[in-house]
Structure formats: C-alpha cells, structure tokens
mmCIF file of N, CA, C and O in Angstrom:
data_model
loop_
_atom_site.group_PDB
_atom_site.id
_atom_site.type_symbol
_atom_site.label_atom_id
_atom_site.label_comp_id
_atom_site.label_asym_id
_atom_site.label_seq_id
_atom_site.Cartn_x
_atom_site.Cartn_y
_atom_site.Cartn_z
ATOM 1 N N UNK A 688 7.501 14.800 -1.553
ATOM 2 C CA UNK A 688 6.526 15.033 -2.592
ATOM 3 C C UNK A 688 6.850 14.159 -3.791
ATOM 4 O O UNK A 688 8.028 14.119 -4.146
ATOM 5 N N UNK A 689 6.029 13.522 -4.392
ATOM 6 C CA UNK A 689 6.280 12.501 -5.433
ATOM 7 C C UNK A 689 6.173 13.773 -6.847
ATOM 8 O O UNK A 689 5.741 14.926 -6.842
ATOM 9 N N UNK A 690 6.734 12.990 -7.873
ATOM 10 C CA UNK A 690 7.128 14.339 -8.646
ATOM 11 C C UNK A 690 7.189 13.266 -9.686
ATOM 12 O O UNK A 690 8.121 12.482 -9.865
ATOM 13 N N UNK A 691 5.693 13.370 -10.563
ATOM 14 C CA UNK A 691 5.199 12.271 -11.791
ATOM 15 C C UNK A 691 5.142 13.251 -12.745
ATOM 16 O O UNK A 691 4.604 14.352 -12.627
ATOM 17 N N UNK A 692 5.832 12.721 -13.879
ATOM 18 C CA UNK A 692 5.368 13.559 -14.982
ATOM 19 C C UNK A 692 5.111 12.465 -16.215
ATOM 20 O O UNK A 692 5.590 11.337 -16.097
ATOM 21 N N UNK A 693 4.389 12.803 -17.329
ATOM 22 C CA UNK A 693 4.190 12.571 -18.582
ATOM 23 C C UNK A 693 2.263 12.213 -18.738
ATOM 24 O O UNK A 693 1.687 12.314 -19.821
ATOM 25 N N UNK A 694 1.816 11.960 -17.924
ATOM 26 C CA UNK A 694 -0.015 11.727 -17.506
ATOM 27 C C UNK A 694 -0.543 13.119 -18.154
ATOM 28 O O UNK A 694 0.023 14.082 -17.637
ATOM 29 N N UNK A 695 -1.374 13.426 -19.038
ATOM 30 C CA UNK A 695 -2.246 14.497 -19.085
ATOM 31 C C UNK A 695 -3.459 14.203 -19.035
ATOM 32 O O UNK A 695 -3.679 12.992 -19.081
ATOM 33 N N UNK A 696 -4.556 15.032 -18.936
ATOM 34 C CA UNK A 696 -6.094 14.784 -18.918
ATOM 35 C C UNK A 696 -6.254 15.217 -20.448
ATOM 36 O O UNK A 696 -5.805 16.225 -20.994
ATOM 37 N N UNK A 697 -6.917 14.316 -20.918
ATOM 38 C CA UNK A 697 -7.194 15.084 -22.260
ATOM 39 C C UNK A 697 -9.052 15.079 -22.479
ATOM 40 O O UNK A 697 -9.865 15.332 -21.590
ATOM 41 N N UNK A 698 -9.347 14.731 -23.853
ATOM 42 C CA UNK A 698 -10.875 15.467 -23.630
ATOM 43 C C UNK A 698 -11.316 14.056 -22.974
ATOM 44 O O UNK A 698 -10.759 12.958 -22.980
ATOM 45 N N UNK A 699 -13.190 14.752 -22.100
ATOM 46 C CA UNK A 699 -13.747 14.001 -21.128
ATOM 47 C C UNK A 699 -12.880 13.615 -19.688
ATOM 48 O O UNK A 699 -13.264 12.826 -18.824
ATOM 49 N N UNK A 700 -11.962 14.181 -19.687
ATOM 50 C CA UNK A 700 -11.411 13.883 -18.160
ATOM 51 C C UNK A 700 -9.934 12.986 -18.453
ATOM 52 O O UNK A 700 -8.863 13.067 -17.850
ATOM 53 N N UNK A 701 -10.215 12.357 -19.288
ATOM 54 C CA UNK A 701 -9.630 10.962 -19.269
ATOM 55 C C UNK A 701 -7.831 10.555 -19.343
ATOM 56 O O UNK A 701 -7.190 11.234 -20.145
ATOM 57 N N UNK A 702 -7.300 9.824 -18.792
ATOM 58 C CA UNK A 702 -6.115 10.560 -18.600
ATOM 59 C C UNK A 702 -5.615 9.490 -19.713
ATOM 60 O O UNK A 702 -6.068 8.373 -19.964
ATOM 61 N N UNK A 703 -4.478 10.233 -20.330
ATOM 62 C CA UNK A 703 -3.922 10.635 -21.583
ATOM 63 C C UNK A 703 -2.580 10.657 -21.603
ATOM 64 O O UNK A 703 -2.019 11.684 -21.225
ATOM 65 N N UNK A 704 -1.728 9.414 -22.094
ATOM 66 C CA UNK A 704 -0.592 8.897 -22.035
ATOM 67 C C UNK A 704 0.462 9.931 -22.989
ATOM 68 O O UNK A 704 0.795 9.417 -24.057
ATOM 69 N N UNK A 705 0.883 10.988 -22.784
ATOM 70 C CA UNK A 705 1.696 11.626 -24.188
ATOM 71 C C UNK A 705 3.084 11.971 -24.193
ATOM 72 O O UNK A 705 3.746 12.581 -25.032
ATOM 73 N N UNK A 706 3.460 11.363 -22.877
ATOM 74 C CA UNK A 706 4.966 11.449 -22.932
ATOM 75 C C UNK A 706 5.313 10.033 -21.682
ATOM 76 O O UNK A 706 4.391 9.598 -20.991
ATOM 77 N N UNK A 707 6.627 9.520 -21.583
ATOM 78 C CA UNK A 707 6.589 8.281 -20.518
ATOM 79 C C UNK A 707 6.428 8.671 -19.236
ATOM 80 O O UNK A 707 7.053 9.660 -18.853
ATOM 81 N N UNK A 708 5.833 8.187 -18.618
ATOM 82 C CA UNK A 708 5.463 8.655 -17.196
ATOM 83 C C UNK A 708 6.561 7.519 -16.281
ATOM 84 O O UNK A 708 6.720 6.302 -16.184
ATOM 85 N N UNK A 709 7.109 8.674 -15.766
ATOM 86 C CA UNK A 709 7.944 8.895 -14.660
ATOM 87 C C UNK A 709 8.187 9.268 -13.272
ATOM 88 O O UNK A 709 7.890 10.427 -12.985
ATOM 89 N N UNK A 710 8.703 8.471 -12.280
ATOM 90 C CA UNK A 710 8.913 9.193 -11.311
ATOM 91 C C UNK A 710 10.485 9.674 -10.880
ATOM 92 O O UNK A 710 11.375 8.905 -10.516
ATOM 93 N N UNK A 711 10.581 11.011 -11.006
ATOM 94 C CA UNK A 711 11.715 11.623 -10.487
ATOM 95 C C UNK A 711 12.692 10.973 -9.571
ATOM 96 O O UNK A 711 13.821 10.594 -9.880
ATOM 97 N N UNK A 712 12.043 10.880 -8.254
ATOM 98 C CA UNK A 712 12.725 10.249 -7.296
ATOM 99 C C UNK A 712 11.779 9.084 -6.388
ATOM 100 O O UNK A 712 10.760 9.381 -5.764
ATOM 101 N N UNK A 713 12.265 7.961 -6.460
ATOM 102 C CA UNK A 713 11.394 6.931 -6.207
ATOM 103 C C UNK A 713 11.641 6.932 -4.330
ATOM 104 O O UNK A 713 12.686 7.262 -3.768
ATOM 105 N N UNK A 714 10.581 6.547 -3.769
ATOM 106 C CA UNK A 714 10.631 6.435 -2.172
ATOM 107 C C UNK A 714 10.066 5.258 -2.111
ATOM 108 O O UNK A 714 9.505 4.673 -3.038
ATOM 109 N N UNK A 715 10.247 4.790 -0.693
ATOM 110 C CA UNK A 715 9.144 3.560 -0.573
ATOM 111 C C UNK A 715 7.882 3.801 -0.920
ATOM 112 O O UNK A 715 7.245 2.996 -1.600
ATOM 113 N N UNK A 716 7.334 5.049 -0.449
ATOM 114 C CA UNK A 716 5.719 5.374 -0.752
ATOM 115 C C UNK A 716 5.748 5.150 -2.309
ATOM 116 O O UNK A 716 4.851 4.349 -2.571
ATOM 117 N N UNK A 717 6.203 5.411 -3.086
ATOM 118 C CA UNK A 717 6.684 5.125 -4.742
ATOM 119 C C UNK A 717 6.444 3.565 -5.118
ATOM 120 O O UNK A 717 5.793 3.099 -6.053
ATOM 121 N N UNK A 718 6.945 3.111 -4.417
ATOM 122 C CA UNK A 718 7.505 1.722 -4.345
ATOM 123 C C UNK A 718 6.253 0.523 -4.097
ATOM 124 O O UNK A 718 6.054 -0.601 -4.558
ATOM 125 N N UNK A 719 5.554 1.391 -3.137
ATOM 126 C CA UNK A 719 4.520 0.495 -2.565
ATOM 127 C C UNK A 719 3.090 1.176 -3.239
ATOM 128 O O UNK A 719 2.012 0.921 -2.703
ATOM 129 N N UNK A 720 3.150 1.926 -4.270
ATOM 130 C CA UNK A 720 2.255 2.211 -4.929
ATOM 131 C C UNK A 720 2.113 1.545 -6.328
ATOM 132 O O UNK A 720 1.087 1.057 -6.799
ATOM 133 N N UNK A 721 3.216 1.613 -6.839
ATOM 134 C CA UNK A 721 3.920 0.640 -7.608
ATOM 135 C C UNK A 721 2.938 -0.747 -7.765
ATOM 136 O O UNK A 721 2.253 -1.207 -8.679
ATOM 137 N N UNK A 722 3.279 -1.194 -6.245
ATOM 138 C CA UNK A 722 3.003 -2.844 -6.467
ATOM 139 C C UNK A 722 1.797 -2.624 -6.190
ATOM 140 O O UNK A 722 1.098 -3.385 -6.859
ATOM 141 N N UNK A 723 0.867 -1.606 -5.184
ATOM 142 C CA UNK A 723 -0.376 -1.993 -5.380
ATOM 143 C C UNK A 723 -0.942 -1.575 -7.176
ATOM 144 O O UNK A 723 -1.744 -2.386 -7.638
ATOM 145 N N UNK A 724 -0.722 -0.929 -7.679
ATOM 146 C CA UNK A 724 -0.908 -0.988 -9.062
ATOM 147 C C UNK A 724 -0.819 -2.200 -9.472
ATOM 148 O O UNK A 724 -1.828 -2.783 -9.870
ATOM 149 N N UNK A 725 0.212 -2.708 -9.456
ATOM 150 C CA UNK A 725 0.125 -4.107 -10.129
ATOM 151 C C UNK A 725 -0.308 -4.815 -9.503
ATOM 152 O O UNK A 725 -0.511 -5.875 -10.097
ATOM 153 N N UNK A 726 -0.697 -4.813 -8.162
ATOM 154 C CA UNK A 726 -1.686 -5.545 -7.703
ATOM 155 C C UNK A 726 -1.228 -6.741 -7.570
ATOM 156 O O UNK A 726 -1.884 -7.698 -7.980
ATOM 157 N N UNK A 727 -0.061 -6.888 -6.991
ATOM 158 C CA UNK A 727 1.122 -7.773 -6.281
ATOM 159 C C UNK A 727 0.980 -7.974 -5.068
ATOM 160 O O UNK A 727 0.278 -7.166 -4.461
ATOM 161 N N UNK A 728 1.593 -9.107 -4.315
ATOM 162 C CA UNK A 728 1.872 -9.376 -2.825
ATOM 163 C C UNK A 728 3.285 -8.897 -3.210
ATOM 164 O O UNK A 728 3.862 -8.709 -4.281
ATOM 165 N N UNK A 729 3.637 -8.767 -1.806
ATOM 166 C CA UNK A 729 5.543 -7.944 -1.907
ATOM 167 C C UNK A 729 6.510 -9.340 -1.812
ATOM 168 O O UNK A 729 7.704 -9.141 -1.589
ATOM 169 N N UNK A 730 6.008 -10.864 -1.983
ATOM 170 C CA UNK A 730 6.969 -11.603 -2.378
ATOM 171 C C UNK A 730 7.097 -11.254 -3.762
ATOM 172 O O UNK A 730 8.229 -11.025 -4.188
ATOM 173 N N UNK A 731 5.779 -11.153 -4.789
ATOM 174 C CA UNK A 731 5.534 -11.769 -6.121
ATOM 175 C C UNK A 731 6.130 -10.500 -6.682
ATOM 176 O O UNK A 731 6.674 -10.538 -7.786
ATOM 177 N N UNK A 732 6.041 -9.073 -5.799
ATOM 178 C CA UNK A 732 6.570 -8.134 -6.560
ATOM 179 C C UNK A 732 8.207 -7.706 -6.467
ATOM 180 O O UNK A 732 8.719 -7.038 -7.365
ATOM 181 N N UNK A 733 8.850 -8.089 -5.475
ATOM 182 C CA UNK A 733 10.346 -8.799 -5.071
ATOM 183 C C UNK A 733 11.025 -9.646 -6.130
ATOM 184 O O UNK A 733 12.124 -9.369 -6.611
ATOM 185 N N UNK A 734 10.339 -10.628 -6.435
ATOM 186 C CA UNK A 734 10.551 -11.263 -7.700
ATOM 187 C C UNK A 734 10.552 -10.565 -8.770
ATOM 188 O O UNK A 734 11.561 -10.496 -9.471
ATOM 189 N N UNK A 735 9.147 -9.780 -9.142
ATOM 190 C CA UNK A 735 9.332 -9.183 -10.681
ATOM 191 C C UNK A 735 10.214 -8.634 -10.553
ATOM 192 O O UNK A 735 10.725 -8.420 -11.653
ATOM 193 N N UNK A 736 10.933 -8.105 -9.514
ATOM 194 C CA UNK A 736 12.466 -7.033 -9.532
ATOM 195 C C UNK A 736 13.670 -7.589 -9.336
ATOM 196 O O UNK A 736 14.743 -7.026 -9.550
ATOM 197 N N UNK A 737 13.493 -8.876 -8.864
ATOM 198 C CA UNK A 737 14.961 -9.291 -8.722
ATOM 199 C C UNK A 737 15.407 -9.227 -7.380
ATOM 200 O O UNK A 737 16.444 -9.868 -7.213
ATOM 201 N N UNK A 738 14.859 -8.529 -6.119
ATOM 202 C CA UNK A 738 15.435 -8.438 -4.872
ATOM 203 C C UNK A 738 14.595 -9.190 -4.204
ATOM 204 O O UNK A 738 13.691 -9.829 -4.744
ATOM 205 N N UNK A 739 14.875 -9.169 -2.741
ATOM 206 C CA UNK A 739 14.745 -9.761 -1.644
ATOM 207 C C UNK A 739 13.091 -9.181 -1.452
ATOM 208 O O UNK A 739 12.804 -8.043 -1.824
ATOM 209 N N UNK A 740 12.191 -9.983 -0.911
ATOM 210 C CA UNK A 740 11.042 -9.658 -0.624
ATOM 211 C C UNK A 740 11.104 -8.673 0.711
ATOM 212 O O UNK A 740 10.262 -7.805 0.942
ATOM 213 N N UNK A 741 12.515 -9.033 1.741
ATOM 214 C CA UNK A 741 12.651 -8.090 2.906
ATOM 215 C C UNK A 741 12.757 -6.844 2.425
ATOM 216 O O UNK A 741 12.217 -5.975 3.110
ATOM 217 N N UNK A 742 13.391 -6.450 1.272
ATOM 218 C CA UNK A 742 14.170 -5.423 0.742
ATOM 219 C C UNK A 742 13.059 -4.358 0.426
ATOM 220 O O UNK A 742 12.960 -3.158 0.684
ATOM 221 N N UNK A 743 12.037 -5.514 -0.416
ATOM 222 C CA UNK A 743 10.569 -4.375 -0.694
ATOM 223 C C UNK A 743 9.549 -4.305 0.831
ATOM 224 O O UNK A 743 8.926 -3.249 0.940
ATOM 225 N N UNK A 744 9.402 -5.064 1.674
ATOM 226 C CA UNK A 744 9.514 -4.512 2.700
ATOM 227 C C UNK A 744 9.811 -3.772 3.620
ATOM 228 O O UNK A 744 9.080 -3.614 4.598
ATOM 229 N N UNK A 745 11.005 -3.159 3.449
ATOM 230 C CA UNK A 745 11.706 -1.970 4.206
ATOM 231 C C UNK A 745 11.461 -1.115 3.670
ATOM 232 O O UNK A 745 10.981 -0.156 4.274
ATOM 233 N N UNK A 746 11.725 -1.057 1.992
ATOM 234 C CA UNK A 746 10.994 0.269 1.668
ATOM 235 C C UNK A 746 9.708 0.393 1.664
ATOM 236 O O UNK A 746 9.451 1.463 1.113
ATOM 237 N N UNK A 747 8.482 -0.294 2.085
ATOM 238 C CA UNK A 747 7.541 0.141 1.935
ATOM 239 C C UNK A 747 7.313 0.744 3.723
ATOM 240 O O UNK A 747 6.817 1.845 3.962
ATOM 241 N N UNK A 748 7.810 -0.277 4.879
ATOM 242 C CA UNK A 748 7.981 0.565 5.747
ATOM 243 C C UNK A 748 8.393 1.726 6.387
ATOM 244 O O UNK A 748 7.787 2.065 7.403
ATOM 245 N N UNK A 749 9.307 2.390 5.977
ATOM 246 C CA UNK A 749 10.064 3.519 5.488
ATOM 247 C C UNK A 749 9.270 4.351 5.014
ATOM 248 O O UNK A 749 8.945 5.287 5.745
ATOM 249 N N UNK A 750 8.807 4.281 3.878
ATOM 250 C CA UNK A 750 8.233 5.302 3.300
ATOM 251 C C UNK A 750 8.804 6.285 2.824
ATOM 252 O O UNK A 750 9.727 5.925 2.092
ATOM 253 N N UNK A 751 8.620 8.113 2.937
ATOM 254 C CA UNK A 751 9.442 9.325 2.791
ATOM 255 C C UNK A 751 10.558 8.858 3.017
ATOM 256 O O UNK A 751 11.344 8.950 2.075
ATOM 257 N N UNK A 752 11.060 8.212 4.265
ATOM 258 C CA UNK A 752 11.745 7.953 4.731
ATOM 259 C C UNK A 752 13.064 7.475 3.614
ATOM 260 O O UNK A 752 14.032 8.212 3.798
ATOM 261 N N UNK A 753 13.172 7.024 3.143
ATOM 262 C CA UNK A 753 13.957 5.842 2.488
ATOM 263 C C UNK A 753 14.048 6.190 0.742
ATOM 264 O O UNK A 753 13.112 6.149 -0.057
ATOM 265 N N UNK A 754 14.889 6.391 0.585
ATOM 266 C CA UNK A 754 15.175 6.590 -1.305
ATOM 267 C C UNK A 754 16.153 5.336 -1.484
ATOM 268 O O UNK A 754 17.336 5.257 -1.153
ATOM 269 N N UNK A 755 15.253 4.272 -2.164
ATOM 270 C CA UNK A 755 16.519 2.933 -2.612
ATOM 271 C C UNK A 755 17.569 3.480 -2.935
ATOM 272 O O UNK A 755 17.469 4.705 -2.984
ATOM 273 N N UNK A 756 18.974 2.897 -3.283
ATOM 274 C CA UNK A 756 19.927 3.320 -4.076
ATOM 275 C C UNK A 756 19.813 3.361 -5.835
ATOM 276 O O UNK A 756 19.325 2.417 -6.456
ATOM 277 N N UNK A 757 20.150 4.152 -6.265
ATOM 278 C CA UNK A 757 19.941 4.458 -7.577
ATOM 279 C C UNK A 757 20.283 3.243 -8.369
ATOM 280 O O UNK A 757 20.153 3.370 -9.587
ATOM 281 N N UNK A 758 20.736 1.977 -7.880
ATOM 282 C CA UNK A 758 20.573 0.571 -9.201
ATOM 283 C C UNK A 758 19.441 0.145 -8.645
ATOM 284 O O UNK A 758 19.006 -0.813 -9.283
ATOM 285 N N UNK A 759 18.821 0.410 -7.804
ATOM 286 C CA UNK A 759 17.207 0.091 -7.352
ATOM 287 C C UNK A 759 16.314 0.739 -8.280
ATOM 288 O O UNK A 759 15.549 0.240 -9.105
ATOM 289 N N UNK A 760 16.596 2.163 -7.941
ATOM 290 C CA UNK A 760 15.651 3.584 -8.678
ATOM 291 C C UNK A 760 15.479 2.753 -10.088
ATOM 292 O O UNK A 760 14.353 2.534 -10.536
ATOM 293 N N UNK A 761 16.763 2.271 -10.809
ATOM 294 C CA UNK A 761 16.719 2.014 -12.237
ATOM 295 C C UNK A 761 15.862 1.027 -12.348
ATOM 296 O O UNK A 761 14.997 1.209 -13.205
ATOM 297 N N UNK A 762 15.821 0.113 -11.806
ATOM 298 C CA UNK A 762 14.730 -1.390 -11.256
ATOM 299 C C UNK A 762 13.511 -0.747 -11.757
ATOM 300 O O UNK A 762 12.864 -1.024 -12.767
ATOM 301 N N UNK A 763 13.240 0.497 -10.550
ATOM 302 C CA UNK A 763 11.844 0.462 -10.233
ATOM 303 C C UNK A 763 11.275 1.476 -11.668
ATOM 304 O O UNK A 763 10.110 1.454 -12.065
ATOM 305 N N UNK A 764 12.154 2.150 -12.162
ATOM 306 C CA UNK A 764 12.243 3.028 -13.224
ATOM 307 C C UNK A 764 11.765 1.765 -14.489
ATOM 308 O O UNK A 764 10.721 1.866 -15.134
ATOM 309 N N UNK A 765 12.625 0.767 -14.635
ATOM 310 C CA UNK A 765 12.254 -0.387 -15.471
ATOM 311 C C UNK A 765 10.709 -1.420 -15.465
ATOM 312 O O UNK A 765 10.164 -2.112 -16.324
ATOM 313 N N UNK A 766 10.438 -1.130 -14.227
ATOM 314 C CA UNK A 766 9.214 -1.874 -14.599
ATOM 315 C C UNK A 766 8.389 -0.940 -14.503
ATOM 316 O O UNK A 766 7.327 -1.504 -14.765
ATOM 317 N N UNK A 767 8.103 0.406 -14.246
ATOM 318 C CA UNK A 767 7.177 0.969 -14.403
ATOM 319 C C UNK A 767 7.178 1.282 -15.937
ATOM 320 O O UNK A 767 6.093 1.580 -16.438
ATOM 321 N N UNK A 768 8.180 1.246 -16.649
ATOM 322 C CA UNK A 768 8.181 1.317 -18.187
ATOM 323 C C UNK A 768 7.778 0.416 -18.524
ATOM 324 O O UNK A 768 7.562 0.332 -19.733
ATOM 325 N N UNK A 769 7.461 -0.734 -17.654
ATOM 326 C CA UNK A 769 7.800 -1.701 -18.753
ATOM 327 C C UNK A 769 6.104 -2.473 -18.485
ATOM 328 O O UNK A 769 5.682 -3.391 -19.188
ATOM 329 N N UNK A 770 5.481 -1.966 -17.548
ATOM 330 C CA UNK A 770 4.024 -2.046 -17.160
ATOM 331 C C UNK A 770 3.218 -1.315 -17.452
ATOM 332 O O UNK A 770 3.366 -0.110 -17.251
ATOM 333 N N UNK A 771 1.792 -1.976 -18.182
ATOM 334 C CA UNK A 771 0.845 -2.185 -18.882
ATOM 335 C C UNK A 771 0.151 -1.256 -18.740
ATOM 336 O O UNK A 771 0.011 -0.837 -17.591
ATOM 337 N N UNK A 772 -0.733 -0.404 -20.145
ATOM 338 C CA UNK A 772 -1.212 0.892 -19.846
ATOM 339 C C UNK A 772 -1.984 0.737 -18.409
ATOM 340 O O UNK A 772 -1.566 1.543 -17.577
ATOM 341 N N UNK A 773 -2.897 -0.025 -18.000
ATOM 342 C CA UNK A 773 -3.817 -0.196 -17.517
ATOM 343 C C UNK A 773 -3.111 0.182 -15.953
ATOM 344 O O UNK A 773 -3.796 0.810 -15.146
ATOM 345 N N UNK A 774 -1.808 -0.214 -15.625
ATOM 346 C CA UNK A 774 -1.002 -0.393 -14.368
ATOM 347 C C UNK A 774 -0.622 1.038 -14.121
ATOM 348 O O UNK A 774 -0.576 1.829 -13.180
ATOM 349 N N UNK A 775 -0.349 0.997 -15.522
ATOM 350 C CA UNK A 775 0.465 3.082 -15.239
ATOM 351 C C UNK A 775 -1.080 3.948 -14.752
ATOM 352 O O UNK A 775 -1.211 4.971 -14.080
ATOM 353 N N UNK A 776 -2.031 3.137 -15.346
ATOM 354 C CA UNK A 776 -2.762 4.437 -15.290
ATOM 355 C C UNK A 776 -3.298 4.553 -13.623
ATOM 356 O O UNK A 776 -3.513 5.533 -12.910
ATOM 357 N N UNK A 777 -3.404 3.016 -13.370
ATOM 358 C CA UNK A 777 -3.363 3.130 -12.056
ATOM 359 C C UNK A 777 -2.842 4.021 -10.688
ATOM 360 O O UNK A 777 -3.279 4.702 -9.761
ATOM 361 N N UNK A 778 -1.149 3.314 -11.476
ATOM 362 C CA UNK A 778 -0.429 3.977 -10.606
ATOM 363 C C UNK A 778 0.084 5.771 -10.695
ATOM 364 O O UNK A 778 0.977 6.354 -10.080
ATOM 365 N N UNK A 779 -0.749 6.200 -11.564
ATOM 366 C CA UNK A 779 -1.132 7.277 -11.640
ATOM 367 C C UNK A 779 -2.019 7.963 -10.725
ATOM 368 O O UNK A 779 -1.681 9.016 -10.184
ATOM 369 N N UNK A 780 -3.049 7.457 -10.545
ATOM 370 C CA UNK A 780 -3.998 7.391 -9.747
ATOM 371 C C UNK A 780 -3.648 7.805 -8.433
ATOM 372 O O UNK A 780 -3.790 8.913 -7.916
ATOM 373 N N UNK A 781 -2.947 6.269 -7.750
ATOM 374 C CA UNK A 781 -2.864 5.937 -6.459
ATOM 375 C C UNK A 781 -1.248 6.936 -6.100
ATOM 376 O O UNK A 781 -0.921 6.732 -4.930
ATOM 377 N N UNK A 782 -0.604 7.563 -6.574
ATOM 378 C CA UNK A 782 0.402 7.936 -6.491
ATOM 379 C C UNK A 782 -0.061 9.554 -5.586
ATOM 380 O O UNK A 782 -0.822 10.464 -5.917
ATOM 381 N N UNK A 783 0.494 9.420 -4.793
ATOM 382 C CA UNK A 783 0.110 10.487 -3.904
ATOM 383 C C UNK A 783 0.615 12.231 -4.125
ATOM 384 O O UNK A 783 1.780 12.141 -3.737
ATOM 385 N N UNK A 784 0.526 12.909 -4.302
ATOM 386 C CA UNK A 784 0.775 14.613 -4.471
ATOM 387 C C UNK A 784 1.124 14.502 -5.973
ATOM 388 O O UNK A 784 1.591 15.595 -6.291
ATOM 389 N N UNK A 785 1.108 13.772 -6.910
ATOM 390 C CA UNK A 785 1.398 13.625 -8.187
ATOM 391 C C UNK A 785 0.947 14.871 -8.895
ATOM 392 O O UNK A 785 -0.142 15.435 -8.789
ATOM 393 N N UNK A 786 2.155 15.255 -9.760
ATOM 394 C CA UNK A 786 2.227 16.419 -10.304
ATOM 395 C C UNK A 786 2.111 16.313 -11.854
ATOM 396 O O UNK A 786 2.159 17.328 -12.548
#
C-alpha cells in the first residue's frame, strides 16, 4: 500500500499543497510513478538520479516487490521534493491506494 501524505482537497475539489508530500516507503510501483509524473523515459530519469538506467528498470519491474535501499529511498525522497508543483500534483494523482 503506498502511504502519501501532505495532498489535501481544499475548496472546489482542488488539491491543495499544505504540508510536503511524501512517500513513506518508496517501491518500484513508487518509483515508476514518479517518472511517469515527470514524464521521463527510464534512461533520462536514471540520470536525474544518478543511477544506472538498469537499476530504474528493476525497480519498476519488481514493483511491490522491491523497496530500493534506503540511500536510494533518499534519492527518490530528493527529487520528489525537489519537483515542480505541477509533477507532485501529478504524481499525486497517478500514485496508487494513496492515502
């Protein structure tokens, strides 16, 4: 279960940035939601992180399956901070059982 917090709906529906939005524990499904938000190929999004394009490949194959190691988590923790309202709100969106 993906486990997002800081997104609220505020008035008209509209979702409403009021604390940093986070994911608890990142999975490949995490991972590969991520980049479709940013709306990356998994070389170009390999790069924005610094690893191996195989590397974001496995976790996106994986899926549930697979929790990077926690200097990954921090990676993926870093660019979702560090990406553009428009990306979060996305990946808000596309983020699956999001709480």
């Amino acid at each position: 279960m993906t486990h997002i917090a800081g997104w609220q709906y505020g008035e008209k529906g509209v979702m409403d940035s009021t604390a940093p939005l986070t994911v608890v524990l990142w999975t490949g499904v995490e991972a590969r939601v991520l980049r479709a938000a940013k709306r990356m190929s998994v070389r170009a999004f390999a790069e924005h992180l610094g690893v191996a394009a195989r590397t974001v490949s496995y976790w996106e194959s994986e899926g549930r399956q697979i929790t990077p190691r926690p200097d990954m988590q921090a990676i993926l923790d870093r660019a979702l901070e560090s990406a553009t309202t428009e990306v979060r709100r996305r990946f808000a969106l596309l983020a699956p059982d999001a709480e």
